[in-house]
Coordinates of C-alpha atoms in Angstrom, one line a residue:
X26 CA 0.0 0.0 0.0
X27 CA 1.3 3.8 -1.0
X28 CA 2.4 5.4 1.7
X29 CA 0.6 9.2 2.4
X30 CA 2.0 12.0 3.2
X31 CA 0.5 15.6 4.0
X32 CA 2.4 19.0 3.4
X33 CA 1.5 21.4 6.1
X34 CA 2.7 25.6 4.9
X35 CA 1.2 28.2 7.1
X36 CA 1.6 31.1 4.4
X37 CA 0.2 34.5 4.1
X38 CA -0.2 34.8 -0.1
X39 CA 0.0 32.6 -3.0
X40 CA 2.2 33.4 -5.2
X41 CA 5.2 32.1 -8.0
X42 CA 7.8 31.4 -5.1
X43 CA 5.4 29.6 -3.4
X44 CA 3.9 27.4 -6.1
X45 CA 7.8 26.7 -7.6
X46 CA 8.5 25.4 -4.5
X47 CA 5.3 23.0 -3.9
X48 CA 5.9 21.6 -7.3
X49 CA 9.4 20.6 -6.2
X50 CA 8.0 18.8 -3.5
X51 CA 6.0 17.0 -5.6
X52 CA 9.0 15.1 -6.3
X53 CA 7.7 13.1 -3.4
X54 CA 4.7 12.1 -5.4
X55 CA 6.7 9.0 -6.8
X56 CA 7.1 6.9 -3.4
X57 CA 3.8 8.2 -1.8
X58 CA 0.1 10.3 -2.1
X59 CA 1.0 13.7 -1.8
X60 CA -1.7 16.4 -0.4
X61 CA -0.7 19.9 0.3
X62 CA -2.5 22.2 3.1
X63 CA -2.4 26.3 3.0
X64 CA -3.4 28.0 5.9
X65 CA -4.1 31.1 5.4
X66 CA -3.6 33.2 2.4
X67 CA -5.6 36.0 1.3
X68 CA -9.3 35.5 0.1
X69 CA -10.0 34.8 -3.6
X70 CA -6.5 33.8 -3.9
X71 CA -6.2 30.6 -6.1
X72 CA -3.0 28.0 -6.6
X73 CA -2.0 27.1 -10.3
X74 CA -4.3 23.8 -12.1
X75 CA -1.0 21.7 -11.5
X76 CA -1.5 22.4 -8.1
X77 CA -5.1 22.4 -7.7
X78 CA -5.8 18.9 -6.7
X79 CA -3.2 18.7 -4.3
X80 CA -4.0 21.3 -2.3
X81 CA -6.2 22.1 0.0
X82 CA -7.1 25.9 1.7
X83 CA -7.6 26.9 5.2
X84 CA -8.6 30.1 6.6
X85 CA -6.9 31.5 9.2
X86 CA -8.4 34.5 11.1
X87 CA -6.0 36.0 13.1
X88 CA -7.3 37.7 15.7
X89 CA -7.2 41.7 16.3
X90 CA -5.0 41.7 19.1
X91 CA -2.4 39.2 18.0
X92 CA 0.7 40.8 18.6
X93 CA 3.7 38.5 17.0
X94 CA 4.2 35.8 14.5
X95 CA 0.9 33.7 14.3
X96 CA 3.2 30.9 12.3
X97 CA 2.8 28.2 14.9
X98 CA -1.0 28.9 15.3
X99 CA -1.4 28.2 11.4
X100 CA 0.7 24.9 12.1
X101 CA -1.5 23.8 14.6
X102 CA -4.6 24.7 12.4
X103 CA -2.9 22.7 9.5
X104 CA -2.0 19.8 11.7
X105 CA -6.0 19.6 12.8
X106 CA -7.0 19.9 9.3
X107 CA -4.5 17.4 8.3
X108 CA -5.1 14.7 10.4
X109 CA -9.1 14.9 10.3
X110 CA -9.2 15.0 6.2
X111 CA -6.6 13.3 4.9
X112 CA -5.3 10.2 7.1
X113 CA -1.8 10.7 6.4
X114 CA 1.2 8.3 7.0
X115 CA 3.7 11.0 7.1
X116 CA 3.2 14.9 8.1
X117 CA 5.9 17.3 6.3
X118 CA 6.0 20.9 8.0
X119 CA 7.2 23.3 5.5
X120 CA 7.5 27.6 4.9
X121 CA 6.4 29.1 1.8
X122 CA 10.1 30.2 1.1
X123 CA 11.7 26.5 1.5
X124 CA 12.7 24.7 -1.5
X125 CA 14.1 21.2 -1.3
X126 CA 17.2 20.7 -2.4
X127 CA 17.1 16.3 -4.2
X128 CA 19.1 15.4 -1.6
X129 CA 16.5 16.2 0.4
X130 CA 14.0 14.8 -1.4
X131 CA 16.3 11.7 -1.4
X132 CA 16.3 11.6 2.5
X133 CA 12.8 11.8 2.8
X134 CA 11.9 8.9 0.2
X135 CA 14.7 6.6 2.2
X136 CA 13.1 7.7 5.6
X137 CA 9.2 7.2 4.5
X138 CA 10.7 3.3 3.0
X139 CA 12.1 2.6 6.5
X140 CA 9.8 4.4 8.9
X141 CA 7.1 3.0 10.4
X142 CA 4.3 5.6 11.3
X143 CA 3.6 3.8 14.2
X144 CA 6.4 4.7 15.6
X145 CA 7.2 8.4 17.6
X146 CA 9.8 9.5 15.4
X147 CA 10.3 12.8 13.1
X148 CA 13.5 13.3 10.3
X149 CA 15.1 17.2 10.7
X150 CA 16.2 19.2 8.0
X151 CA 18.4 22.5 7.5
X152 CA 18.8 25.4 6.1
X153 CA 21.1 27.1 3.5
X154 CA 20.7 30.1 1.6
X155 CA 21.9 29.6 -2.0
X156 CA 20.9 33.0 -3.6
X157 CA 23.4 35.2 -5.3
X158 CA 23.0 38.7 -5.1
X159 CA 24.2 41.6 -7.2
X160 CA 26.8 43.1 -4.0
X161 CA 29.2 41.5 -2.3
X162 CA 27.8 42.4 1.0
X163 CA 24.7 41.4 0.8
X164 CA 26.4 37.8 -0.4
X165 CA 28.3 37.9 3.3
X166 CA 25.2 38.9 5.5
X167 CA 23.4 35.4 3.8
X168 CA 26.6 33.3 4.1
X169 CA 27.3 34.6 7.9
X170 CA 23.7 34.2 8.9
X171 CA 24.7 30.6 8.1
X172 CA 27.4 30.4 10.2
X173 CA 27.6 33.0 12.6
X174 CA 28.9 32.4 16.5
X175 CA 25.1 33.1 17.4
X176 CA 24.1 30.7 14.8
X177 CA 20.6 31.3 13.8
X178 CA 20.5 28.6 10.8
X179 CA 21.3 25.5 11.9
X180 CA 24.0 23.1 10.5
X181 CA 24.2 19.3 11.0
X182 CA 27.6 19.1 9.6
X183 CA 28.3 15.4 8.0
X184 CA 27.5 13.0 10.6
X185 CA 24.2 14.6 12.1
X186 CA 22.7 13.6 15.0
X187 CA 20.0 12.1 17.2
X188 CA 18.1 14.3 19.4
X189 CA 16.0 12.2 22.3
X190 CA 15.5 12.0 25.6
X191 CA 18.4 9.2 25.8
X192 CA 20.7 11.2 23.9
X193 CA 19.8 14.4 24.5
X194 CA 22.7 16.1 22.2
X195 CA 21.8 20.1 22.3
X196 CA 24.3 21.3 19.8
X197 CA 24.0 24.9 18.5
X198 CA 22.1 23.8 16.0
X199 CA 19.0 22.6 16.4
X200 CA 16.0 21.6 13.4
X201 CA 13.7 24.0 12.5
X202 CA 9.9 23.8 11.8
X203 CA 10.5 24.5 8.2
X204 CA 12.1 21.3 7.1
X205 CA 10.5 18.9 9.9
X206 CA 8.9 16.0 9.2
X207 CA 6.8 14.0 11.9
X208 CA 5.2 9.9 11.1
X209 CA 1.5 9.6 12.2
X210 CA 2.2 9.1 15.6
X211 CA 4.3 12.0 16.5
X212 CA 1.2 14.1 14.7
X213 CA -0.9 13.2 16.8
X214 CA 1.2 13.2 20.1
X215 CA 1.6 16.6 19.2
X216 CA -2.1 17.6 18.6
X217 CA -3.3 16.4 21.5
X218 CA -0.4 18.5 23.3
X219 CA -2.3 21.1 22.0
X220 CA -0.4 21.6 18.7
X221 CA 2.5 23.9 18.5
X222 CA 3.7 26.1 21.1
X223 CA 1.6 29.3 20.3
X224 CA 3.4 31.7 23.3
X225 CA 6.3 32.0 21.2
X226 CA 5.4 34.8 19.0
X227 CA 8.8 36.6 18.6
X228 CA 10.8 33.4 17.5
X229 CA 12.4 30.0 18.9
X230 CA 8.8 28.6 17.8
X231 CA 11.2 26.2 16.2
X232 CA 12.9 25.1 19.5
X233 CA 10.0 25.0 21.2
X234 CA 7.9 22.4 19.2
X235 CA 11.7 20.7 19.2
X236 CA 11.8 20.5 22.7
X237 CA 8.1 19.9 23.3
X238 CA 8.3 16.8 21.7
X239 CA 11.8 15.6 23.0
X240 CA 9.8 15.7 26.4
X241 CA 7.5 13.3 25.1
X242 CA 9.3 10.8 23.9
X243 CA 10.1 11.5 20.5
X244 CA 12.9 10.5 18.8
X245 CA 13.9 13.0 16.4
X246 CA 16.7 12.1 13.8
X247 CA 19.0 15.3 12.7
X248 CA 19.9 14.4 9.1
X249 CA 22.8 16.4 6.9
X250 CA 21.0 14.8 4.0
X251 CA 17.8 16.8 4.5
X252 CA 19.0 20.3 3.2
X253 CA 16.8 22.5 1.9
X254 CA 17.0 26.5 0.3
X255 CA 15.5 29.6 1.6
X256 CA 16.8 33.2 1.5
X257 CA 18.3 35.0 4.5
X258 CA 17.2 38.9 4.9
X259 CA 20.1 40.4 3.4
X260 CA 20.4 44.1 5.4
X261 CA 22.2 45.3 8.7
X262 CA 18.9 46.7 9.6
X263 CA 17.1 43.5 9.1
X264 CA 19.8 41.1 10.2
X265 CA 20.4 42.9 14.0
X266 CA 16.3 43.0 14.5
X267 CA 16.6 38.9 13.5
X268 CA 18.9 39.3 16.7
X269 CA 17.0 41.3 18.7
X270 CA 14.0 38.7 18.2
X271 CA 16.4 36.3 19.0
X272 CA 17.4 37.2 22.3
X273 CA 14.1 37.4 23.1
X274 CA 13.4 34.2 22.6
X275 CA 16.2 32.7 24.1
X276 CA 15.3 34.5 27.0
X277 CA 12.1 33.2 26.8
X278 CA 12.9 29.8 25.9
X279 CA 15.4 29.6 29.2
X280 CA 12.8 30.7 31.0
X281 CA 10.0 28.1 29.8
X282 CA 12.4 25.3 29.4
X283 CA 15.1 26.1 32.7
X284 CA 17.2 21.9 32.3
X285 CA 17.9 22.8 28.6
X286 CA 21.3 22.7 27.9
X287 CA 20.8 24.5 24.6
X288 CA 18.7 27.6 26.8
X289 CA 21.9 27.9 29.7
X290 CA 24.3 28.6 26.6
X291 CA 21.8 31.2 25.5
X292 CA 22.0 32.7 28.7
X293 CA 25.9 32.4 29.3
X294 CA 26.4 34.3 25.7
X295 CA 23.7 37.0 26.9
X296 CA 25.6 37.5 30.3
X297 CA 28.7 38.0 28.6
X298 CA 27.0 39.8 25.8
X299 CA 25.6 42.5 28.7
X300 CA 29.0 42.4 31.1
X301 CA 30.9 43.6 27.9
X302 CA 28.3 46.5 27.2
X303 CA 27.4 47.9 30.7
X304 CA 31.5 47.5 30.6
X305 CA 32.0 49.6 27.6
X306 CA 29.6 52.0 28.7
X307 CA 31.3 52.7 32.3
X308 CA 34.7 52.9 30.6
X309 CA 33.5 55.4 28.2
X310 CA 32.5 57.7 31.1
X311 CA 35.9 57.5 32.7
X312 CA 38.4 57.6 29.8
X313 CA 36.9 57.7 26.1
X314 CA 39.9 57.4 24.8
X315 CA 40.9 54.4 26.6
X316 CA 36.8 53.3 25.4
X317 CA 38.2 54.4 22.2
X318 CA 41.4 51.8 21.6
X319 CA 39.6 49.3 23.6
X320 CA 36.2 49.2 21.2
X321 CA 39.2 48.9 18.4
X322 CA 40.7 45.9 19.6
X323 CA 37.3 43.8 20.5
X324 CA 36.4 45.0 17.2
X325 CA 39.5 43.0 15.5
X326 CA 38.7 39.9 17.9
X327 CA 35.2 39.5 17.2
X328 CA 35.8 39.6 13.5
X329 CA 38.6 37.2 14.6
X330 CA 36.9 35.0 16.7
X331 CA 33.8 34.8 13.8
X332 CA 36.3 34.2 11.1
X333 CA 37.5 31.4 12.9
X334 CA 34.1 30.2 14.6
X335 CA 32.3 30.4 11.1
X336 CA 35.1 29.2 8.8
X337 CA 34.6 33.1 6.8
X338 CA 37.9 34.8 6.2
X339 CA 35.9 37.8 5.1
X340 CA 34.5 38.2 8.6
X341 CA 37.6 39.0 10.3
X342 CA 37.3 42.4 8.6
X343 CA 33.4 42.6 9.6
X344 CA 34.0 42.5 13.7
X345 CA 31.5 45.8 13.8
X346 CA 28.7 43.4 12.2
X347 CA 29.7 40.7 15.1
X348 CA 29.3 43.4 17.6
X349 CA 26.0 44.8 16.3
X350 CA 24.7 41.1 16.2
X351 CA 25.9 40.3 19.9
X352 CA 24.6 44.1 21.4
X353 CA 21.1 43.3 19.8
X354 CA 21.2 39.8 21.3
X355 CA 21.9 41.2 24.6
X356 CA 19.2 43.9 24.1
X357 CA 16.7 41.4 22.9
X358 CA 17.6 39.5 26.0
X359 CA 17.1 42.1 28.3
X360 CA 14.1 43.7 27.2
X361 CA 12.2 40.3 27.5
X362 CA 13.6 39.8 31.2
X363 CA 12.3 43.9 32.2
X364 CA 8.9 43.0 30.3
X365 CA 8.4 39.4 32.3
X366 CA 7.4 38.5 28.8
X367 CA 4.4 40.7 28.2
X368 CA 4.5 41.3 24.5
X369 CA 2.5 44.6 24.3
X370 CA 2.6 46.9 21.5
X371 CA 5.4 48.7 21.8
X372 CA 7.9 45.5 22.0
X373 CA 5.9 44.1 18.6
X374 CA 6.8 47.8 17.2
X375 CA 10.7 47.8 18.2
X376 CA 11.0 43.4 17.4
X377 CA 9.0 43.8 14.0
X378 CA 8.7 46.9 12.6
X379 CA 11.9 48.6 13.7

């Protein structure tokens, strides 16, 4: 009997990007029944005829005072819808801008021959951004927001790894909801957990499912195989709020999850992060010129320790970028630990509009 297999995309339009990259999942349509759910979109909006009887549209209504990402609350929607319509085998969670690379594609058909669905198990993927832009450093914002010491993409390297409550191997980099794929049972384990974590608005929405489910039992299998494309943001303005977001979350995800090995390094590089500002800022009051030379020289060792950390020769002359990256961390870090975690208003202003 074919196996089944349901792609979940919690996306806000229909468009070209979108329907390239569902037709390269496809590719999946040789070992098993493919059916695609959208949640969301805007209304009237239609997917191409190759498309059409694959997919199927949910509404989302977001409601008015949503502050945040509502990605994980369209998961959850498209996990219900999933499970109650289409009896699936196999449930791939994937982001409108994610296309698969066919070694992906090749992971996944080895993983849905072996698997059995019974069984509480999910296959990881990562990221890489493999669009070329017309300046150069727009090209070194994409490659370092692959490997930067604060590593926001994650990397599996060539071995991978298991992640489970056995072998509980909290690297840097951990799977994101955007190339995760869960068998029947961990589907359902996870609806009737309530879905995915919907309190983490700013980011880590990722981590959290990741960590929910370790908690429950699931094995989840960190494969260097499953590699998939999406494009980074590509401006200093955009790249330090992806950190400010980030130390929010970490702060957050420390807080929610205290035994995670992965949430105390989060908070050692936000300590250290905030000793060496509140540092700064006191030696600039008592000798800015001393401030001056001293700025200089962590400037040439964080380019140097990020050249070295992420393998980038280029980023040993980019230590200011290192140091805006690591001062909105700490901000980000901060400003959820004065809120308590009450995102109003003005923190969605600064973390998404800024």
């Amino acid at each position: 009997m074919r196996r089944r297999i349901a792609i979940i995309v919690p996306t806000f339009s229909i468009d070209q990007a979108l329907e390239r990259n569902l037709e390269r999942w496809l590719a999946l349509e040789a070992i098993a029944d493919i059916s695609i759910v959208l949640v969301g979109g805007q209304e009237g909006e239609a997917v191409s005829p190759t498309l059409q009887r694959y997919c199927d549209c949910v509404p989302f209504h977001r409601p008015a005072s949503w502050i945040g990402r509502d990605a994980n609350a369209r998961r959850s929607l498209g996990l219900k819808c999933a499970l109650a319509h289409h009896a699936p085998d196999f449930v791939l969670m994937t982001d409108r801008k994610v296309s698969p690379t066919q070694s992906a594609i090749d992971c996944i058909t080895r993983w849905v021959r072996l698997a059995d669905p019974d069984y509480f198990g999910a296959l990881a993927g990562h990221y890489r951004d493999t669009a070329q832009r017309r300046d150069p450093w727009s090209n070194f914002l994409a490659r370092y927001a692959d490997h930067a010491l604060v590593r926001k993409n994650p990397d599996f390297g060539t071995q991978g790894y298991l992640l489970s409550l056995e072998n509980e191997n909290e690297g840097d980099s951990w799977p994101v909801t955007g190339a995760l794929m869960f068998t029947r049972a961990t589907a359902e384990l996870l609806e009737r957990a309530g879905g995915f974590p919907e309190s983490f608005r700013v980011s880590y929405e990722d981590y959290s499912t990741v960590r929910l489910l370790i908690e429950r039992g699931v094995e989840i299998d960190c494969h260097p195989d499953f590699l998939v494309e999406h494009t980074n943001r590509n401006t200093l303005q955009d790249f330090a709020r992806e950190y400010l977001r980030t130390g929010w979350a970490a702060a957050q995800f420390r807080r929610v999850y205290p035994r995670s090995d992965f949430g105390r390094r989060r908070l050692v590089q936000a300590q250290a992060s905030m000793l060496a500002l509140i540092s700064g800022l006191l030696l600039m009051f008592a000798s800015p010129l001393l401030a001056v030379g001293v700025a200089l020289i962590a400037l040439l060792g964080f380019g140097a320790l990020n050249a070295w950390r992420s393998r980038l020769p280029e980023a040993l002359f980019f230590g200011p970028v290192f140091a805006v990256c690591l001062t909105a961390f700490a901000c980000g870090y901060g400003l959820h630990l004065l809120r308590r975690g009450r995102l109003g208003p003005l923190e969605g202003k600064l973390l998404f509009q800024a």
